[in-house]
């Protein structure tokens, strides 16, 4: 009697195995390794890709759906019609259907691969900044908790913020120069639906991208300064009109690059040398509006007589341990109790945003040591 193997399973069971995979590379590796699985996949491709798309966004699929849907509507739509679209698309529940159009599933899987890449990069950057905060401020930090894997809540918040960032970037990017203001207003309307902590999540993503772009720009400058005049990077840095690569204009260029999309930014961050310089210099334009100002206009903030702890959702004196994706972030509540939340502006360093405070769950927030410091200060 032959021993059964995964190859000899019934197609229904092989389908169940594939539908529970959560990453494109894993599915691709399986299909390359097994002709049998590949044949089963071809017979159920639409269903399996829809399941893969959902598995990549277990808590935030609606946000991924919005990002892909906005990216696919024709850029030639007049702004007034696009405005009606923005007014209604957030209420669209088509993503709940058991099957999705193949083009949508593929686009969401592609978005998922980029979001996954940025989730890990953003968290690694924030973790480094949290540890630096502990050293500078003398905080007692629990490194075992800080360095533990992201919780589902934290992972979901970062995914949600990246998807919303991608949606916003697409909305405010016009197809030509004649309707910049109109598409800018679309972005403002989109942001109006979010709470202040959700806006701050998007702000944390934007600031992380700026920090990484800053390092890219510095590397290009170093290459140009250290190279001789025959170097392609040296010649390019001086040949592009209107680009002051060795001036304080960098924040304007970097902010304008943030709306070019996650796939483009990932390519910039992964490239090196001449390719990286070519990507940056060909696509930076200080005249193009970036994310910073529209986030500032969307961040309504709190007036002195509009206390966020009086809205019935949580008590201003109670311990803030809300840990749900749809709750206010504990980190955001902590910062706003002392009115410490950073405001959106063009600077690349803003304290709390450097360590992604609004993304953290309560357990990791405690591990940063900031709550203990606040308690010690209040007891003196």
PDB file of C-alpha atoms in Angstrom, residues 219-240 246 272-278 281:
ATOM      1  CA  UNK A 219      23.297  59.030   0.138  1.00  0.00           C
ATOM      2  CA  UNK A 220      22.857  60.636  -3.297  1.00  0.00           C
ATOM      3  CA  UNK A 221      24.554  63.796  -2.070  1.00  0.00           C
ATOM      4  CA  UNK A 222      27.423  61.777  -0.644  1.00  0.00           C
ATOM      5  CA  UNK A 223      27.822  59.916  -3.938  1.00  0.00           C
ATOM      6  CA  UNK A 224      27.840  63.170  -5.881  1.00  0.00           C
ATOM      7  CA  UNK A 225      30.221  64.993  -3.544  1.00  0.00           C
ATOM      8  CA  UNK A 226      32.697  62.150  -3.287  1.00  0.00           C
ATOM      9  CA  UNK A 227      32.650  61.272  -6.994  1.00  0.00           C
ATOM     10  CA  UNK A 228      34.749  62.937  -9.654  1.00  0.00           C
ATOM     11  CA  UNK A 229      33.257  65.018 -12.419  1.00  0.00           C
ATOM     12  CA  UNK A 230      33.053  62.041 -14.757  1.00  0.00           C
ATOM     13  CA  UNK A 231      30.648  60.243 -12.421  1.00  0.00           C
ATOM     14  CA  UNK A 232      27.088  59.888 -13.803  1.00  0.00           C
ATOM     15  CA  UNK A 233      25.638  60.775 -10.386  1.00  0.00           C
ATOM     16  CA  UNK A 234      27.824  63.905 -10.193  1.00  0.00           C
ATOM     17  CA  UNK A 235      26.753  65.075 -13.664  1.00  0.00           C
ATOM     18  CA  UNK A 236      23.081  64.295 -13.044  1.00  0.00           C
ATOM     19  CA  UNK A 237      23.004  66.179  -9.746  1.00  0.00           C
ATOM     20  CA  UNK A 238      24.133  69.318 -11.565  1.00  0.00           C
ATOM     21  CA  UNK A 239      22.315  68.889 -14.855  1.00  0.00           C
ATOM     22  CA  UNK A 240      18.686  68.728 -13.751  1.00  0.00           C
ATOM     23  CA  UNK A 246      22.544  70.659  -1.899  1.00  0.00           C
ATOM     24  CA  UNK A 272      21.229  51.807  -5.172  1.00  0.00           C
ATOM     25  CA  UNK A 273      23.735  53.975  -6.971  1.00  0.00           C
ATOM     26  CA  UNK A 274      22.847  55.390 -10.364  1.00  0.00           C
ATOM     27  CA  UNK A 275      19.422  53.739 -10.517  1.00  0.00           C
ATOM     28  CA  UNK A 276      18.413  55.287  -7.195  1.00  0.00           C
ATOM     29  CA  UNK A 277      19.669  58.732  -8.224  1.00  0.00           C
ATOM     30  CA  UNK A 278      17.832  58.491 -11.541  1.00  0.00           C
ATOM     31  CA  UNK A 281      15.887  63.125  -9.641  1.00  0.00           C
TER      32      UNK A 281
END
